[in-house]
mmCIF file of C-alpha atoms in Angstrom:
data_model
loop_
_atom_site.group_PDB
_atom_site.id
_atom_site.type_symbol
_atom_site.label_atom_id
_atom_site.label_comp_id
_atom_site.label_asym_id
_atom_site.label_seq_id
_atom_site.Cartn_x
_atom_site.Cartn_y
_atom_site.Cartn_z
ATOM 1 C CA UNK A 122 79.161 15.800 -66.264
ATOM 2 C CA UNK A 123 80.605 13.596 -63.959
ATOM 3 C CA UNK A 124 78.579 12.773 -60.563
ATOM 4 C CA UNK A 125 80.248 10.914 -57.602
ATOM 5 C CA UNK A 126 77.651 9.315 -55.483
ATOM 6 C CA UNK A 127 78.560 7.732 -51.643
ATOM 7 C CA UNK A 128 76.003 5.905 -49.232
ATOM 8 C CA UNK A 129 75.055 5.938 -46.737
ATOM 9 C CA UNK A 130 75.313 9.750 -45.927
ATOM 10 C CA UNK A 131 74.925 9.167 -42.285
ATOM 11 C CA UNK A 132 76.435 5.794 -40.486
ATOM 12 C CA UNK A 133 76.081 4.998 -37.173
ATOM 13 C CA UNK A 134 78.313 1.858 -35.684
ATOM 14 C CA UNK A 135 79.218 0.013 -32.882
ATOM 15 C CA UNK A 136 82.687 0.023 -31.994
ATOM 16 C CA UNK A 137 84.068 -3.785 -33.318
ATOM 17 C CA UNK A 138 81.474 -4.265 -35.911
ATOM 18 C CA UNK A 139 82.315 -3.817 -39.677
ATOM 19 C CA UNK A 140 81.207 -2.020 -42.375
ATOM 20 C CA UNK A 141 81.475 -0.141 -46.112
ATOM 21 C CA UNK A 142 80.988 2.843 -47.453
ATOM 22 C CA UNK A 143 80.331 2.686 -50.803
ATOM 23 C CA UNK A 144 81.387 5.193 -53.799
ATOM 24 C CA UNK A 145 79.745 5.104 -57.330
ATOM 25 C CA UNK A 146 80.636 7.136 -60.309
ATOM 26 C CA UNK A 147 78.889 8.052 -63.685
ATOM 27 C CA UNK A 148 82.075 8.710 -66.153
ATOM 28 C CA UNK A 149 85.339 6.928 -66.870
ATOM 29 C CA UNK A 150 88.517 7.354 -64.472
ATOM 30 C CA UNK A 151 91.253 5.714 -63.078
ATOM 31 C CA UNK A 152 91.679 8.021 -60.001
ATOM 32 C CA UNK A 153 89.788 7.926 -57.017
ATOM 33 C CA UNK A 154 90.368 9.682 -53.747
ATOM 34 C CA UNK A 155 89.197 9.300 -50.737
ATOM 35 C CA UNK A 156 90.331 11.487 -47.551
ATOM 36 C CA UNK A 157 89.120 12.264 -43.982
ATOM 37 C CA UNK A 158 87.744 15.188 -42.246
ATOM 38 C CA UNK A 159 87.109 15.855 -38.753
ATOM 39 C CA UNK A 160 84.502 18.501 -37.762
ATOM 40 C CA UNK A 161 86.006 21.891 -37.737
ATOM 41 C CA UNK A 162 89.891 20.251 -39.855
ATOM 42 C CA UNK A 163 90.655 20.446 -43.131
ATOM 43 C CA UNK A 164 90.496 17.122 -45.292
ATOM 44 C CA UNK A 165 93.350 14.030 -44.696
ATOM 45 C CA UNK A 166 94.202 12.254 -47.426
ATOM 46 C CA UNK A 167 93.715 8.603 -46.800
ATOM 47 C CA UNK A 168 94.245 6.390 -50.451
ATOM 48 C CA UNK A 169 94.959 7.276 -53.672
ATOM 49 C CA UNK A 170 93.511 4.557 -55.987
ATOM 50 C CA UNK A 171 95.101 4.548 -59.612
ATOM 51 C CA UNK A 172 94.481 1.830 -61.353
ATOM 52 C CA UNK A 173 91.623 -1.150 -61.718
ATOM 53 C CA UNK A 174 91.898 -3.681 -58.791
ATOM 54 C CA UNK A 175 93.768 -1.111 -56.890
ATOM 55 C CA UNK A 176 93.066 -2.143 -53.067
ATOM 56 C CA UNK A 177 95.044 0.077 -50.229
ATOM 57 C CA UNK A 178 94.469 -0.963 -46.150
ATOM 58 C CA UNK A 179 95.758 1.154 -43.588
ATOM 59 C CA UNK A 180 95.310 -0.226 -40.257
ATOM 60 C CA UNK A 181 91.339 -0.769 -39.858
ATOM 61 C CA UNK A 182 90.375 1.272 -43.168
ATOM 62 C CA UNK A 183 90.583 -0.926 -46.633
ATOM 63 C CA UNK A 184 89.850 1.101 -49.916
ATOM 64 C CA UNK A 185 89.806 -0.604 -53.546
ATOM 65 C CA UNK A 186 88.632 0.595 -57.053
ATOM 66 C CA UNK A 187 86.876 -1.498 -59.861
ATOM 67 C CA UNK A 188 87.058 1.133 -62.280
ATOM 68 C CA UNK A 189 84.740 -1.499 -64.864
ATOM 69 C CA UNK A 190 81.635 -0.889 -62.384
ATOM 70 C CA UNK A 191 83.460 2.882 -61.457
ATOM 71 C CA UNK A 192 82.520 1.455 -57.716
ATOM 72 C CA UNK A 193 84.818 2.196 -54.756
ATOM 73 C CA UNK A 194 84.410 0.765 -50.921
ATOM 74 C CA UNK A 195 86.123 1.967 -48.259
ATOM 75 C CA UNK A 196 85.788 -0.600 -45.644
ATOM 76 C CA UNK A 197 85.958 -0.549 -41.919
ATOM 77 C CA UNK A 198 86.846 -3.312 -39.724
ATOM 78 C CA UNK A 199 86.361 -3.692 -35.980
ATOM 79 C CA UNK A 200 85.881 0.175 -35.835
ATOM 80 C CA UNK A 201 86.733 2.061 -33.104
ATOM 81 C CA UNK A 202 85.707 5.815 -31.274
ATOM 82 C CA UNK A 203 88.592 7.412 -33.092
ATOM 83 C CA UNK A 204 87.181 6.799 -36.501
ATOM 84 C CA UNK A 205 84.101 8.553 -35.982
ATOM 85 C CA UNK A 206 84.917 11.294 -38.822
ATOM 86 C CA UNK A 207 83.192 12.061 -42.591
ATOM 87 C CA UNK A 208 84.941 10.453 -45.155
ATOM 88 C CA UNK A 209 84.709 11.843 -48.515
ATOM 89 C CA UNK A 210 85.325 9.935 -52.036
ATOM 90 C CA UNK A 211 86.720 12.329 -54.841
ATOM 91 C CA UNK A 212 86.940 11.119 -58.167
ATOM 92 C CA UNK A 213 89.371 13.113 -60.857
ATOM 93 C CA UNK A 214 86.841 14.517 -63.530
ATOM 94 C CA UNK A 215 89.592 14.690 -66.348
ATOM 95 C CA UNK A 216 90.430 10.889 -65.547
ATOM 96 C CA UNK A 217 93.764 12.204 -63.915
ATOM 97 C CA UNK A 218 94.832 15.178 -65.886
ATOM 98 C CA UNK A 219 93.663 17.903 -64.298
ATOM 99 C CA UNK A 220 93.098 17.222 -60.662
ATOM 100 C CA UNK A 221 89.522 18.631 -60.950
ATOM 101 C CA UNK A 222 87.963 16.467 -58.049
ATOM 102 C CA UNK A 223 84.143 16.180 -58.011
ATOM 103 C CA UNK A 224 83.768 14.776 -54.161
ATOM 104 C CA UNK A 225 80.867 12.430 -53.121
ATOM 105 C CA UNK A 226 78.801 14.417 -50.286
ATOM 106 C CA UNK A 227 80.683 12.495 -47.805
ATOM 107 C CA UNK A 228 79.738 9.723 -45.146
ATOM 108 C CA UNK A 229 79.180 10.844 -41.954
ATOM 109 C CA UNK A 230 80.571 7.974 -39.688
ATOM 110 C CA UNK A 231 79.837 7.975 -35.759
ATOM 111 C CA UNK A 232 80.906 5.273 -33.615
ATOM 112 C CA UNK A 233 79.283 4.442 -30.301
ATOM 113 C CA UNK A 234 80.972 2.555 -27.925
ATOM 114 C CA UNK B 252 106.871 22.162 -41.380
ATOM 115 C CA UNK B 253 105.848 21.203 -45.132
ATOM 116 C CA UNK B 254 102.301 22.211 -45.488
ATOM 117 C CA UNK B 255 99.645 24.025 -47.045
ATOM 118 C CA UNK B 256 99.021 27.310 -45.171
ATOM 119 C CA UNK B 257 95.868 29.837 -45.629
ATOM 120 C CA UNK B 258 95.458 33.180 -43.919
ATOM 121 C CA UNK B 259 93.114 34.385 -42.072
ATOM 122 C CA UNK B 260 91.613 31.148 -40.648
ATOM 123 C CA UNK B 261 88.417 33.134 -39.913
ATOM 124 C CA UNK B 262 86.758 35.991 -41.822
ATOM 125 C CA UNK B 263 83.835 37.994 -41.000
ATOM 126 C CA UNK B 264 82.474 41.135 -43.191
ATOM 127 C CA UNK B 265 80.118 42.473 -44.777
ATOM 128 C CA UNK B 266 77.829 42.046 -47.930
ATOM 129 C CA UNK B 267 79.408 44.439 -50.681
ATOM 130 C CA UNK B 268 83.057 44.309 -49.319
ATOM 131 C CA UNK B 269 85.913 42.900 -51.057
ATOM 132 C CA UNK B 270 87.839 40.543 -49.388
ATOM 133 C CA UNK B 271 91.333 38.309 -49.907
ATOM 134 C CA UNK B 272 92.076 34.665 -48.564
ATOM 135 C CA UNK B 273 96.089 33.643 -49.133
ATOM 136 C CA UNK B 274 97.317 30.381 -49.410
ATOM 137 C CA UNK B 275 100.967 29.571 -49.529
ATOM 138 C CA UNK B 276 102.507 25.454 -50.305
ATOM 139 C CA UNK B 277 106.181 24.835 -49.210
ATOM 140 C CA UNK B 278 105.996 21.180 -50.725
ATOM 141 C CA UNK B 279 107.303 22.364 -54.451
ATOM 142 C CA UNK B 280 104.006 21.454 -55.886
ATOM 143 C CA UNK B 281 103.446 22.922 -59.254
ATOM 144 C CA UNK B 282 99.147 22.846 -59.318
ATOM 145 C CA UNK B 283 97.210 25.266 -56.660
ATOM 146 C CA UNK B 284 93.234 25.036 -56.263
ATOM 147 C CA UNK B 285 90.699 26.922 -54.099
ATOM 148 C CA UNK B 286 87.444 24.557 -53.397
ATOM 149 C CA UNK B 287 84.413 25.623 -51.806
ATOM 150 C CA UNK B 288 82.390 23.541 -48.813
ATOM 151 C CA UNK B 289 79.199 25.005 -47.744
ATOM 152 C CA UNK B 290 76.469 24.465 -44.973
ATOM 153 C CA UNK B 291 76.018 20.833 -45.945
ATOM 154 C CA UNK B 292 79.570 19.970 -45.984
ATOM 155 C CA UNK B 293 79.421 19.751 -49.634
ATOM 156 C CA UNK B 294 82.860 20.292 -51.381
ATOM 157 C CA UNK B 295 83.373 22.005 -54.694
ATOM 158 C CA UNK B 296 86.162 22.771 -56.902
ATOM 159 C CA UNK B 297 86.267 26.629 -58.054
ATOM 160 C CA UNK B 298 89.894 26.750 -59.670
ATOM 161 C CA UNK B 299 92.793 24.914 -60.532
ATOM 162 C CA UNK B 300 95.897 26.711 -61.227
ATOM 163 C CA UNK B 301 99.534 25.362 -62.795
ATOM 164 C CA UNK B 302 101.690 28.454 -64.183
ATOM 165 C CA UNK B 303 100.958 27.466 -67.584
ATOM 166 C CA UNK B 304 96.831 26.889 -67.261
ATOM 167 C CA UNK B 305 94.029 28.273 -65.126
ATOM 168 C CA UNK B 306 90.903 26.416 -65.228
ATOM 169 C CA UNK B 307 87.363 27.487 -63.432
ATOM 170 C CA UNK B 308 84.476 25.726 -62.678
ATOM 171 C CA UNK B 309 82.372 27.892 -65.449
ATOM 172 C CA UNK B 310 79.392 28.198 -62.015
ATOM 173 C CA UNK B 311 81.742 30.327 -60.251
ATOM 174 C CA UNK B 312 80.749 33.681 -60.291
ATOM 175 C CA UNK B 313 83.522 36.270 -61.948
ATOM 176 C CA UNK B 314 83.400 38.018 -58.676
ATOM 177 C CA UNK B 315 85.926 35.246 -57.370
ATOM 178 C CA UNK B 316 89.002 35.328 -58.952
ATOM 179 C CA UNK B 317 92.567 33.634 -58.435
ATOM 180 C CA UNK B 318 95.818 35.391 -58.691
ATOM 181 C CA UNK B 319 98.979 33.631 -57.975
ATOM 182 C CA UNK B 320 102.194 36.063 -57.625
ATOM 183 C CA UNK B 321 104.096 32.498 -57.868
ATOM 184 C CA UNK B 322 104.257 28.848 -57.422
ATOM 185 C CA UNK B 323 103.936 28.663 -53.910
ATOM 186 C CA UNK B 324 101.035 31.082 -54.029
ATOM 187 C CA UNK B 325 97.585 31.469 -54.988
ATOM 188 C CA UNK B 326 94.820 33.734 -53.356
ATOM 189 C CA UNK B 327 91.526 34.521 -53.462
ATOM 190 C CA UNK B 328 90.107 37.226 -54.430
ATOM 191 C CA UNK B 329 86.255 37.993 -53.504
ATOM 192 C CA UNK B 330 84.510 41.130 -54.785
ATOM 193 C CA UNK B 331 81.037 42.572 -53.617
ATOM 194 C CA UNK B 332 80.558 40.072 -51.449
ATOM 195 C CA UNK B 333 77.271 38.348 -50.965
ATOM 196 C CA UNK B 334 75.508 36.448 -48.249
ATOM 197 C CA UNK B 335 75.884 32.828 -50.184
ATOM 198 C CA UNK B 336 79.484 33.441 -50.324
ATOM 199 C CA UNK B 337 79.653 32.106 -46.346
ATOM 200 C CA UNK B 338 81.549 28.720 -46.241
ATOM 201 C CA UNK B 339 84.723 27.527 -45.734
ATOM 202 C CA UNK B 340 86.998 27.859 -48.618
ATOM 203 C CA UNK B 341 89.862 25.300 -49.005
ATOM 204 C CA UNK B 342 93.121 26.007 -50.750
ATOM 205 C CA UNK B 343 94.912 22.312 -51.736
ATOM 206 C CA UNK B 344 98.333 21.875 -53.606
ATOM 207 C CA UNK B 345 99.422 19.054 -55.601
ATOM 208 C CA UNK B 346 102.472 17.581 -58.064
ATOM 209 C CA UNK B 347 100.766 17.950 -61.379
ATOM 210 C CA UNK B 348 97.502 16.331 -60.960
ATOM 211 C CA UNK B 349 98.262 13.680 -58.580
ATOM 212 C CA UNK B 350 97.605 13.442 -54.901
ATOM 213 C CA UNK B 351 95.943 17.131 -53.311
ATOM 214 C CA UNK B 352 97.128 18.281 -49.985
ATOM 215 C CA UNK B 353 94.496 20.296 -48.060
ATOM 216 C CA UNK B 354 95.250 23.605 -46.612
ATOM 217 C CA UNK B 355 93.497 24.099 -42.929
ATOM 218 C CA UNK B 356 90.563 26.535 -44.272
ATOM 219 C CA UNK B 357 89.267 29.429 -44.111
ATOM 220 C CA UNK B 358 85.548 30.521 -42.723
ATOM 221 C CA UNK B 359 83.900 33.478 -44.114
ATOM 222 C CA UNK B 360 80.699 35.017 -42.969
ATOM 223 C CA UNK B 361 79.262 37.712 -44.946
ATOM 224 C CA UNK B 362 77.171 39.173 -42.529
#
């Protein structure tokens, strides 16, 4: 059974510091989600990671895969107010041919001015 | 506008009622899915649905079932509701397996 795993659960920053939220996985797969979601909204899809080495940045938000250690980051640079959000990881538990995604219990990211 | 759309966006009852969410894509996906996100946020897959396979999370109770009149459709079906059925069930389309589109979400409250 496949488990997805994030930390921390609960991240508290100051706006222009850095950081990473980190995503483990127990089984094998080359697909790795992660999206968005503000309190009370649906979920945003951010990256789609497909392959080993795969590394996606979208303006201060940098996500890559190393499917060898099945680790994922999502890293956040210089963060500002408007990222304060939960992010959520979701890994594809038929390796990408089902679309059965087992999410991570999200990261809940608050930044303070 | 191309999205995933779910009716009604809130839904109170009560235990032992029967209830329907709907979900409609206009993005020509071919795979549907209805996931679950409780209390703690947590999110769960319940179905997946093409229009050649369905496949369900064997924990979800038969009392949920799926029925999709066609592609751009698949609801949710909820008999004799219970009180651990509250949450906020997610309907999300995608092309074949790949990236999964979100619909807005629906809160029920089985009172």
């Amino acid at each position: 059974e496949l488990k997805v795993e994030q930390n921390p659960l609960f991240l508290s920053m100051q706006e222009g510091k850095n950081y990473t939220i980190y995503c483990n996985y127990s089984t094998t797969s080359d697909r790795l989600y992660w999206y968005r979601q503000d309190p009370g909204k649906s979920l945003e899809s951010l990256f789609v990671l497909l392959s080993n080495g795969a590394v996606k940045q979208e303006g201060r938000l940098m996500a890559s895969l190393d499917t060898k250690a099945r680790l994922s980051t999502l890293h956040i640079t210089a963060a500002v107010h408007d990222l304060s959000a939960t992010y959520f990881c979701a890994v594809d538990e038929g390796g990408g041919s089902q679309g059965n995604l087992i999410f991570g219990k999200g990261t809940k990211l608050s930044v303070k001015p | 506008d191309t999205a995933v759309s779910q009716t009604p966006k809130y839904l109170v009852t009560q235990m032992g009622n029967d209830k329907s969410i709907k979900c409609e894509q206009n993005l020509g996906h071919d795979t549907m899915y209805w996931y679950k996100q409780d209390s703690k946020k947590f999110l769960k897959i319940m179905f997946s649905y093409n229009n050649k396979e369905l496949i369900i999370n064997e924990t979800v109770p038969n009392r949920f079932s799926p029925k999709s009149p066609d592609k751009a459709h698949l609801n949710l079906h909820i008999n004799s509701l219970e009180l651990g059925d509250s949450a906020v069930y997610f309907c999300a389309s995608s092309h074949l397996s790949f990236e999964q589109f979100f619909g807005p979400g629906t809160r029920l409250t089985v009172l």
